[in-house]
Every structure is written in C-alpha cells, then in structure tokens.
mmCIF file with all atom_site columns, C-alpha atoms in Angstrom:
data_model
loop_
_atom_site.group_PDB
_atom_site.id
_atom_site.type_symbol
_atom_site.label_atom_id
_atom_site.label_alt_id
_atom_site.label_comp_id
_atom_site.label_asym_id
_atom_site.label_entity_id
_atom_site.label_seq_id
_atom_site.pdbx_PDB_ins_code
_atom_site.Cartn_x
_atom_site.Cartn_y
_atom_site.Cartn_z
_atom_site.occupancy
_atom_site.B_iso_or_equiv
_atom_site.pdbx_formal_charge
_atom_site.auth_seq_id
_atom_site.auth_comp_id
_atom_site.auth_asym_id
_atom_site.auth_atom_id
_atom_site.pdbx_PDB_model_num
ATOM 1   C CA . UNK B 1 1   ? 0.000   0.000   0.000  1.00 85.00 ? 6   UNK B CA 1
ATOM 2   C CA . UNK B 1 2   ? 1.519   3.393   -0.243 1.00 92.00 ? 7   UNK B CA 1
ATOM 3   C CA . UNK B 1 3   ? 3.234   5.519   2.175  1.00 94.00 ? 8   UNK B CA 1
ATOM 4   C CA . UNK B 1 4   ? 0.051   8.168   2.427  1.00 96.00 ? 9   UNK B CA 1
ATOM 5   C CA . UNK B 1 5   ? -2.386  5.622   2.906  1.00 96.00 ? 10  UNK B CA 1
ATOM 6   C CA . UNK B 1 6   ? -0.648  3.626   5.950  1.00 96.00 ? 11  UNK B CA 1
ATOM 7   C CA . UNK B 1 7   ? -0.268  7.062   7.516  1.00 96.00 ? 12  UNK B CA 1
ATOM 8   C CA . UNK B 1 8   ? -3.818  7.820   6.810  1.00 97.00 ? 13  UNK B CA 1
ATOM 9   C CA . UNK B 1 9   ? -4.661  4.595   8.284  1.00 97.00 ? 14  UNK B CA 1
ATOM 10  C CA . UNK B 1 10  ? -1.865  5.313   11.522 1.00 97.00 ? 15  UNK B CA 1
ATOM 11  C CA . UNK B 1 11  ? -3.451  8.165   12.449 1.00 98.00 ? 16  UNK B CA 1
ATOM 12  C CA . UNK B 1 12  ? -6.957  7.503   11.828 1.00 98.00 ? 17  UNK B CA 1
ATOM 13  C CA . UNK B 1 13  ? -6.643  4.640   14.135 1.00 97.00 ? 18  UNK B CA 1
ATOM 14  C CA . UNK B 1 14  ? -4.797  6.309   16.703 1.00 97.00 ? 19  UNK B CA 1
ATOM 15  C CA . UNK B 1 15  ? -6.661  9.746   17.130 1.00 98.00 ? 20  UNK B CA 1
ATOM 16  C CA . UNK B 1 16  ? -9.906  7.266   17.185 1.00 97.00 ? 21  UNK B CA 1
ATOM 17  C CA . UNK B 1 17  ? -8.656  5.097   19.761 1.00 97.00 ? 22  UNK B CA 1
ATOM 18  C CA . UNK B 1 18  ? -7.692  8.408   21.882 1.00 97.00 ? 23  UNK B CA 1
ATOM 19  C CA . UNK B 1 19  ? -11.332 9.991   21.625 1.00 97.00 ? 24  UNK B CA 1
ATOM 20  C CA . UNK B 1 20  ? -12.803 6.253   22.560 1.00 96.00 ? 25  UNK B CA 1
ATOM 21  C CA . UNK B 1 21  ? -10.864 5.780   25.443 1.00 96.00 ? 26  UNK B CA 1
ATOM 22  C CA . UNK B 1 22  ? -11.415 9.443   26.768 1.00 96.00 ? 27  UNK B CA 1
ATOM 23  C CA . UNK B 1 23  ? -15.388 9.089   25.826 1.00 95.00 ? 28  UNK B CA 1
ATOM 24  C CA . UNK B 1 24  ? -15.659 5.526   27.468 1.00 93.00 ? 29  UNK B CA 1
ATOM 25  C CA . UNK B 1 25  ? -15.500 7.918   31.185 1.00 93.00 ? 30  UNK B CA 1
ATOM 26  C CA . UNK B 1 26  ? -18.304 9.383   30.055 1.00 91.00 ? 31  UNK B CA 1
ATOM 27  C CA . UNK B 1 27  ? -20.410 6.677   31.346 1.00 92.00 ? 32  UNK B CA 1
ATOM 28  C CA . UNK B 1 28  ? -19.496 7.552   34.748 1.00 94.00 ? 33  UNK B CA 1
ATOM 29  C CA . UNK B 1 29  ? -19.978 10.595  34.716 1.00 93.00 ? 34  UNK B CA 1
ATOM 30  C CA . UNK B 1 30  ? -23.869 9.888   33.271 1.00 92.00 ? 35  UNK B CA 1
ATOM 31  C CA . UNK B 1 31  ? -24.256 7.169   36.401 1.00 94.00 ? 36  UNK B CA 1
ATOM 32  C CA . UNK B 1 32  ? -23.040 10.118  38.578 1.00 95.00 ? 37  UNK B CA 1
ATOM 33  C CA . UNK B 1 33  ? -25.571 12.484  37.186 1.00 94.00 ? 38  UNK B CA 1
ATOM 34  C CA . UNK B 1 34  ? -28.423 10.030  37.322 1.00 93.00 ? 39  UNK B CA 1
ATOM 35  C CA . UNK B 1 35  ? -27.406 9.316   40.859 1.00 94.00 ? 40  UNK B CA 1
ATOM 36  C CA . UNK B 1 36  ? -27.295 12.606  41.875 1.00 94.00 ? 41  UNK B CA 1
ATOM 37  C CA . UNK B 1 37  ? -30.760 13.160  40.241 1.00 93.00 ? 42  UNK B CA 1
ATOM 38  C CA . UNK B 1 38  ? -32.647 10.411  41.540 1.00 93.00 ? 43  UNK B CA 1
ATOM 39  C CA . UNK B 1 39  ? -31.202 10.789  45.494 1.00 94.00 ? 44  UNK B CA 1
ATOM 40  C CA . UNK B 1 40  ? -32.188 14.513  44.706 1.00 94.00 ? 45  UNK B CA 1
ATOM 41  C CA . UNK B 1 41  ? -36.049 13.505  44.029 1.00 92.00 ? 46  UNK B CA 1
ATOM 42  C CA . UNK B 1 42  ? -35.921 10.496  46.580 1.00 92.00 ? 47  UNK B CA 1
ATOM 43  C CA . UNK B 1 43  ? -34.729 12.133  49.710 1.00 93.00 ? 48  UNK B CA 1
ATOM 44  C CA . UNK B 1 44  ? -34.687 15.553  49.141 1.00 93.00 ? 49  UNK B CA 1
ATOM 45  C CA . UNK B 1 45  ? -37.664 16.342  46.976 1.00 91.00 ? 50  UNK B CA 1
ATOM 46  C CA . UNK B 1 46  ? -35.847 18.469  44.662 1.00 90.00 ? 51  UNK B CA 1
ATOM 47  C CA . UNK B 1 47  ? -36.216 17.375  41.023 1.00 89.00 ? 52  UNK B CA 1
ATOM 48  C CA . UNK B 1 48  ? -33.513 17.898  38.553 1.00 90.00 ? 53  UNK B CA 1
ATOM 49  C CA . UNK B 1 49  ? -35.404 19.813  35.702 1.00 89.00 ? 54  UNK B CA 1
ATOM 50  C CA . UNK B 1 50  ? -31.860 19.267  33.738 1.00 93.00 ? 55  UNK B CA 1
ATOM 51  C CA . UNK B 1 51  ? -30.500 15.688  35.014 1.00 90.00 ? 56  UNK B CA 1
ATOM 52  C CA . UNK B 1 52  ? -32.276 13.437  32.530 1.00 88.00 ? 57  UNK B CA 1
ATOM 53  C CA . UNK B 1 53  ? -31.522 15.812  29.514 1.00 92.00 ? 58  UNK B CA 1
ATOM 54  C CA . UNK B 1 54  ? -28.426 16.419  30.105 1.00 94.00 ? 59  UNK B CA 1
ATOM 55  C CA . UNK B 1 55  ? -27.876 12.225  30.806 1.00 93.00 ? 60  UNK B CA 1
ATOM 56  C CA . UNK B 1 56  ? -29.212 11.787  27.431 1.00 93.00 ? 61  UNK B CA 1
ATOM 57  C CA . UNK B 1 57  ? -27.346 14.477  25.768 1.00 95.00 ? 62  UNK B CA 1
ATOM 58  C CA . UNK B 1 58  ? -24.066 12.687  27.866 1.00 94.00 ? 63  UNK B CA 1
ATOM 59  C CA . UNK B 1 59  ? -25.374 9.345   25.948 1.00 94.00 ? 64  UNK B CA 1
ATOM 60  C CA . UNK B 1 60  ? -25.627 10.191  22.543 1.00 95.00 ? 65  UNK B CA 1
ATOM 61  C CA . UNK B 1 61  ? -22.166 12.165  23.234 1.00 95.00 ? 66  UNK B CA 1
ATOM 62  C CA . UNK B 1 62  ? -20.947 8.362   24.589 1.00 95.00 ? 67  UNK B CA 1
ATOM 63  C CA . UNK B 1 63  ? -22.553 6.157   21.514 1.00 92.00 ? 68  UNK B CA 1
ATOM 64  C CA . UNK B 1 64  ? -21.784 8.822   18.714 1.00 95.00 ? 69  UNK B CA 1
ATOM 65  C CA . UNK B 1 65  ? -18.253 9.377   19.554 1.00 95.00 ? 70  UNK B CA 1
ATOM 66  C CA . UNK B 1 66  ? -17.467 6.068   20.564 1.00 95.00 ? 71  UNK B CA 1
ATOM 67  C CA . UNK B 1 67  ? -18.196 4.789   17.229 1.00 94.00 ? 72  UNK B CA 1
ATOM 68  C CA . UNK B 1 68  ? -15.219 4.859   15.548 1.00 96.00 ? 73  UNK B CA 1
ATOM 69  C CA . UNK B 1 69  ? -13.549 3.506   18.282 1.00 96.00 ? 74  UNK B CA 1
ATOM 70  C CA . UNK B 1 70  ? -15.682 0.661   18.241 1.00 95.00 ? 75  UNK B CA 1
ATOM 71  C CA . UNK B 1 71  ? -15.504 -0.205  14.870 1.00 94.00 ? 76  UNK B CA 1
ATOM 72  C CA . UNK B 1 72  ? -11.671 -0.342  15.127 1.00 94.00 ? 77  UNK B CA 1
ATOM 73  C CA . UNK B 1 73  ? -11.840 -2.706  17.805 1.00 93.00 ? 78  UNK B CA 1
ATOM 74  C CA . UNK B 1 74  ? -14.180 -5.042  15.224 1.00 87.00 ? 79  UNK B CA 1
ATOM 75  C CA . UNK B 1 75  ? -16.790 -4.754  18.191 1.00 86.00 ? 80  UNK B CA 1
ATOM 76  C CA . UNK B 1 76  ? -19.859 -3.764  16.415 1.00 80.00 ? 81  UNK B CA 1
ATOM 77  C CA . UNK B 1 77  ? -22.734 -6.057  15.771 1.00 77.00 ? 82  UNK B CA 1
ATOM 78  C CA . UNK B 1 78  ? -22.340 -8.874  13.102 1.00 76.00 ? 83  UNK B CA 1
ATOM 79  C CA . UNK B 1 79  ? -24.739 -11.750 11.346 1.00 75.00 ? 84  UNK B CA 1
ATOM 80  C CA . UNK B 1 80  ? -21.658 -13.980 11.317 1.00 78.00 ? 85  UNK B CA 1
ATOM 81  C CA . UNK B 1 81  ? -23.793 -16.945 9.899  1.00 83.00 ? 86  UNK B CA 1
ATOM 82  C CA . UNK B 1 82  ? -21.616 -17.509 7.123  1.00 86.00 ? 87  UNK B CA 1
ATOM 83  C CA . UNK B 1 83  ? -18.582 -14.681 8.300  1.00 86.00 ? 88  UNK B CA 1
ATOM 84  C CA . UNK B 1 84  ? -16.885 -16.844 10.286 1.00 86.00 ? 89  UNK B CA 1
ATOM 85  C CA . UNK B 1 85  ? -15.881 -19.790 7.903  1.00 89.00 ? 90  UNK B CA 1
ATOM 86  C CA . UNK B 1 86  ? -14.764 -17.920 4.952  1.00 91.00 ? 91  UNK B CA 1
ATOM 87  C CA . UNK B 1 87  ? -11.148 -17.120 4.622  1.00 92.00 ? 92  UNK B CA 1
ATOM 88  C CA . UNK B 1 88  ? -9.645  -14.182 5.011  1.00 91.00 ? 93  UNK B CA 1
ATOM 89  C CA . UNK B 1 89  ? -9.751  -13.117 2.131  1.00 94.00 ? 94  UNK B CA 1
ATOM 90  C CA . UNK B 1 90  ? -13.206 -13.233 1.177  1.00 93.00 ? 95  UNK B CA 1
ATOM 91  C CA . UNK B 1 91  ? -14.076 -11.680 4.638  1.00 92.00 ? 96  UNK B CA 1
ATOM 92  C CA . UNK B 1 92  ? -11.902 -9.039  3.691  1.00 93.00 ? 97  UNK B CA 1
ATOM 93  C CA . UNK B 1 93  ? -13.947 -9.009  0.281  1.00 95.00 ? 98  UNK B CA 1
ATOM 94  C CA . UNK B 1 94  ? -17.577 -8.773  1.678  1.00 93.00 ? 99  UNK B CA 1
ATOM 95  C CA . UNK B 1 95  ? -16.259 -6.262  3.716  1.00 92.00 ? 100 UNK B CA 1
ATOM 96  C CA . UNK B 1 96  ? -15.222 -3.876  1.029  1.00 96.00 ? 101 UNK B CA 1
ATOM 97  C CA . UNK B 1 97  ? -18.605 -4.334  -0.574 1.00 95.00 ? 102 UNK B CA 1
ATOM 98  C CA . UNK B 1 98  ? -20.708 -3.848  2.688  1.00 93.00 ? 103 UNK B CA 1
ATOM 99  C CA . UNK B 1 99  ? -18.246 -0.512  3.692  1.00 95.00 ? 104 UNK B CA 1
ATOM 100 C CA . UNK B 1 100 ? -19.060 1.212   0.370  1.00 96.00 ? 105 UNK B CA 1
ATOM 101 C CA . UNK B 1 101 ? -22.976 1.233   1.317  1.00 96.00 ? 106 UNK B CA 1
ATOM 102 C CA . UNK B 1 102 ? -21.605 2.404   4.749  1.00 96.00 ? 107 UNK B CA 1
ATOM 103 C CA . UNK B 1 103 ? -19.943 5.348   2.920  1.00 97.00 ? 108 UNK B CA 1
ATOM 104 C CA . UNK B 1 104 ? -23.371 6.316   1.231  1.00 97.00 ? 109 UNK B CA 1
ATOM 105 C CA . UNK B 1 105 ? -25.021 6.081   4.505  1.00 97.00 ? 110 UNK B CA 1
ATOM 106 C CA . UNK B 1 106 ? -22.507 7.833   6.836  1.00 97.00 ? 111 UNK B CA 1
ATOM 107 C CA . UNK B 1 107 ? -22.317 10.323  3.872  1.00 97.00 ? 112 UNK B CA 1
ATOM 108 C CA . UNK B 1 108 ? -26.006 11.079  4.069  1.00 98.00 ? 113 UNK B CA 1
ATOM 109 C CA . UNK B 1 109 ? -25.643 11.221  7.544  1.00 97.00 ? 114 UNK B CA 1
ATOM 110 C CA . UNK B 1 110 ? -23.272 13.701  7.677  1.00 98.00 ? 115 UNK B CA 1
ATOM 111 C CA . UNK B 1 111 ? -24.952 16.347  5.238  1.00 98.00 ? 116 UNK B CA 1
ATOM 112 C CA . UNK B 1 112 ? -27.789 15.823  7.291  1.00 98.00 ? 117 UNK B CA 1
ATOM 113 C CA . UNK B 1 113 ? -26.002 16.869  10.479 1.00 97.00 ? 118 UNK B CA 1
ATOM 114 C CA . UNK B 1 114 ? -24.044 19.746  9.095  1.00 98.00 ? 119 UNK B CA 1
ATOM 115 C CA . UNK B 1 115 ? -27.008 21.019  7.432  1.00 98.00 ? 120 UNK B CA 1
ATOM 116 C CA . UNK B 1 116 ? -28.904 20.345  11.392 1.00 98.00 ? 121 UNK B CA 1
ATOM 117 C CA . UNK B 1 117 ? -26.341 21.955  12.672 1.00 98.00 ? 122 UNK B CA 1
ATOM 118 C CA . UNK B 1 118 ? -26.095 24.923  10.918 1.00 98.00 ? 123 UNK B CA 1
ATOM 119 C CA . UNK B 1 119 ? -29.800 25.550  11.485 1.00 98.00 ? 124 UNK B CA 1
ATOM 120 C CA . UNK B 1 120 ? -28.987 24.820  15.367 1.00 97.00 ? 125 UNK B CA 1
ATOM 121 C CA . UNK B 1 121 ? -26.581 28.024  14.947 1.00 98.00 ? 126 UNK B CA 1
ATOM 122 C CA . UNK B 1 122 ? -28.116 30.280  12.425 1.00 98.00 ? 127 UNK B CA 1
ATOM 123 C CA . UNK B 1 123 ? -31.540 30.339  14.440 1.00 97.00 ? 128 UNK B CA 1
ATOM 124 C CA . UNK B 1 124 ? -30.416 29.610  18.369 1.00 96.00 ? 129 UNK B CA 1
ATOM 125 C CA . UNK B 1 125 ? -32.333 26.447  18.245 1.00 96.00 ? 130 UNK B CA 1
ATOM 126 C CA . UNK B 1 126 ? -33.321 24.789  22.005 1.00 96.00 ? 131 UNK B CA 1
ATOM 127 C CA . UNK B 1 127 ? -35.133 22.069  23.397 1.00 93.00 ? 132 UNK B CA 1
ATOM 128 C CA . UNK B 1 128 ? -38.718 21.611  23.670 1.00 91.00 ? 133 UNK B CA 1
ATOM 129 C CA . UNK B 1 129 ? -38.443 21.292  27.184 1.00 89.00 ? 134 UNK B CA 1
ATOM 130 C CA . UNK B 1 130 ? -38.688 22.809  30.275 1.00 89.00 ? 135 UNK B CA 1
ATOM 131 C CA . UNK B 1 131 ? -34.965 23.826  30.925 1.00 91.00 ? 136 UNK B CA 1
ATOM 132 C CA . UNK B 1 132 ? -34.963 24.020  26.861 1.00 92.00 ? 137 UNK B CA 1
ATOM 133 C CA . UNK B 1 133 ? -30.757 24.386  26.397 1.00 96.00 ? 138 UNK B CA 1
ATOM 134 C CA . UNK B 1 134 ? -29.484 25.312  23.097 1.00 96.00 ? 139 UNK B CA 1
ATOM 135 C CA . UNK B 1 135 ? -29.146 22.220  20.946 1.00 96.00 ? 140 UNK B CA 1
ATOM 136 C CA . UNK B 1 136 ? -26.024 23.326  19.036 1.00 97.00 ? 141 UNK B CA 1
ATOM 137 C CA . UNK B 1 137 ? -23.643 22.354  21.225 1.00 97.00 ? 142 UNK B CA 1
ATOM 138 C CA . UNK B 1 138 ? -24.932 18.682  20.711 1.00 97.00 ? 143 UNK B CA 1
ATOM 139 C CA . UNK B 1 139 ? -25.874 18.763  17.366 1.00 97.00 ? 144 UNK B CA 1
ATOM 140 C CA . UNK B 1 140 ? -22.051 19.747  17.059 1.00 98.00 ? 145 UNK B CA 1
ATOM 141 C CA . UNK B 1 141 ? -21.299 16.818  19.257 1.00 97.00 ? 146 UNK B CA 1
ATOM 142 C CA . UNK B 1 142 ? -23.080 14.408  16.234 1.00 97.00 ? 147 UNK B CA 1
ATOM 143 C CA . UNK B 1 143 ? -21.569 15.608  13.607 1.00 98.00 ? 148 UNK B CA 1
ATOM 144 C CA . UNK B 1 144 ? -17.962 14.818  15.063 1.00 98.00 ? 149 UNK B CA 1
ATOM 145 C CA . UNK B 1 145 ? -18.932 11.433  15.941 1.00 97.00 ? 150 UNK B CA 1
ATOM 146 C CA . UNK B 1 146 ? -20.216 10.517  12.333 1.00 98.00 ? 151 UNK B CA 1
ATOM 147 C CA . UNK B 1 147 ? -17.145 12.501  10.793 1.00 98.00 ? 152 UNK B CA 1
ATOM 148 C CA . UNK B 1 148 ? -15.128 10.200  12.980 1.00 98.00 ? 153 UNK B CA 1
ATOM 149 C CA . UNK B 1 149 ? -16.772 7.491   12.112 1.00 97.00 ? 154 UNK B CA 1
ATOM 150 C CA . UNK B 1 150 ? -16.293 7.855   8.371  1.00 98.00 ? 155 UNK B CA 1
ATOM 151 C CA . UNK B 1 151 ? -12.748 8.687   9.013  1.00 98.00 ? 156 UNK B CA 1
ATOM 152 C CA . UNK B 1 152 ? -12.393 5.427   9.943  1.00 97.00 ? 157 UNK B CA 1
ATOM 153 C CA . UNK B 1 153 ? -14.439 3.615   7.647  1.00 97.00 ? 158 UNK B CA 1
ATOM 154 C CA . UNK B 1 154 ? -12.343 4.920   5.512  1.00 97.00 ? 159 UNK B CA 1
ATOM 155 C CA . UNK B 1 155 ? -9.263  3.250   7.645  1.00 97.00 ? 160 UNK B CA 1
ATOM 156 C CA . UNK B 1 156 ? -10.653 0.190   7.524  1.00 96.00 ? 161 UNK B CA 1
ATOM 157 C CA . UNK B 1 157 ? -11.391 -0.112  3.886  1.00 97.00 ? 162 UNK B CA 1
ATOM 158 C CA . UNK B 1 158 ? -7.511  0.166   3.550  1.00 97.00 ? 163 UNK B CA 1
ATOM 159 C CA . UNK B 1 159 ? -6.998  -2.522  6.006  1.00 96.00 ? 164 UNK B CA 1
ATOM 160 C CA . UNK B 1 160 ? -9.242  -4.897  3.727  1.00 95.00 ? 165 UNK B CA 1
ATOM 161 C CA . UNK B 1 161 ? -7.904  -3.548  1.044  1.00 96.00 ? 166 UNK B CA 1
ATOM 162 C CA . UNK B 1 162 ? -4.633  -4.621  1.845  1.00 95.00 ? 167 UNK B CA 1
ATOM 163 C CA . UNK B 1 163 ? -5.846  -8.100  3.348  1.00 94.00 ? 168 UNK B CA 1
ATOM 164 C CA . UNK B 1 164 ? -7.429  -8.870  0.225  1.00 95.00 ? 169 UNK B CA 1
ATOM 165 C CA . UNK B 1 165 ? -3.484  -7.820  -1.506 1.00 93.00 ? 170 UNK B CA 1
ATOM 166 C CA . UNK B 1 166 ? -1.891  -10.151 0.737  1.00 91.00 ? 171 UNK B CA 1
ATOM 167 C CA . UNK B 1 167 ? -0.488  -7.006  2.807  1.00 92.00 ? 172 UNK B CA 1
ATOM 168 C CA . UNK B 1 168 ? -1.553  -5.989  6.277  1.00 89.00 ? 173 UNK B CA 1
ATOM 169 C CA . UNK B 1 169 ? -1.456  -2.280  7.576  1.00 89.00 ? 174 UNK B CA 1
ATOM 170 C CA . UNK B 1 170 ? -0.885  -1.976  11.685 1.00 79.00 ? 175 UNK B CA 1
#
C-alpha cells in the first residue's frame, strides 16, 4: 500500500482510539448524574429539571463518539452466519462491498447533520423542554462522531484492502 495511505490509516486509528478511550468515562460521569438526580427527588424532593436531559445528551455524546472507536476494535454487531468460515480473504472481500454502502449512509448522515447543525446556529435552536438548552452544542457533538466514524471507515477499507493484496497495515 503506499506511504500516504498507511499514515492515513496510523493516524486515523490512533486519534480514534484516543477519543474512545477518553469518551468511554463518560459513562461515569452519566451514572453520577443520574445518581445525583434520583437521590435529589428520593430524599430531598428536589427534582432535577436538567438531570435526565443532560444524561441523554451525555449518551448520545458516549454512543456517537465512541463509534469509531468501536468499529476499530471489530466490536460492532455482526450476522456472522456464514462470516466466520470464509477465509480471510473473502471476509476481507464482503467487507469492502458492505463498507461502500456504509460510505453512502454515513455520507447522508453527515450532510444531514451539518445542514442540522447549521440551522442549530443560524436560528439559536433549544429544546422543547422545560430547561430548553441550546441544541447546538450537541448537534455539534453528532456531527464529530459521524465525521469520525467515516474517518475510519475509511481506515478500515484500507486494512481490507490490503488483506485482500496479501499485505496488512498496523
């Protein structure tokens, strides 16, 4: 493979694998929060009007940017019904095939969210709810993750690539 791909691939891989590992504490800090919110009801009558959105906002934030990170590790879900006793190479194969319809969808995905986003910062959108926080700041959030998670589509197409060549990129 050339040089500018397996640095592509290099640092693809490794900025991914920093953002999972950082965004894998955000779990805790959603437990925390819905700790903190539900002793706050319980005992002290005192509802959170914020907790829950802000969990949610915390989980989308975990899922979206975690992606990526996820996908290096070969973690996501798979029908491996007939996967798992092909070679290799023919993995590597169906693979290729399956991540170009990934690229249409992650692609549509992403003009959707820029497009969301923009709208989120041209008009000051918020939430529907009672706290009602600007939605930019999340919307912003989404667009990352799927950029991320193209990004490394895009890294892992090389790597099959490459299996299918015979090669392998680390």
């Amino acid at each position: 493979m050339p040089r500018a791909i397996v640095c592509y691939v290099r640092w693809v891989d490794a900025f991914n694998r920093r953002v999972g590992r950082l965004v894998m504490l955000l779990i805790f800090v959603m437990i925390g929060l819905l700790l903190y919110a539900s002793i706050s009801r319980s005992l002290f009558n005192s509802p959170l009007v914020w907790g829950v959105e802000v969990s949610q906002f915390l989980m989308a934030s975990y899922y979206l940017l975690g992606g990526a990170y996820s996908m290096q590790l070969d973690a996501h879900v798979r029908m491996d019904l007939f996967y798992t006793r092909w070679s290799d190479r023919t993995r590597a194969l169906v693979d290729v095939l399956t991540m170009l319809l990934l690229f249409v969808f992650l692609g549509a995905l992403l003009a959707g969210g820029i497009s969301s986003t923009g709208y989120a910062l041209r008009y000051g959108e918020t939430s529907y709810t009672t706290w009602a926080p600007p939605l930019a700041p999340i919307k912003i959030i989404m667009t990352l993750g799927i950029l991320l998670m193209l990004l490394q589509c895009l890294s892992t197409f090389f790597k099959d690539i490459a299996r299918i060549r015979g090669e392998v990129i680390e």
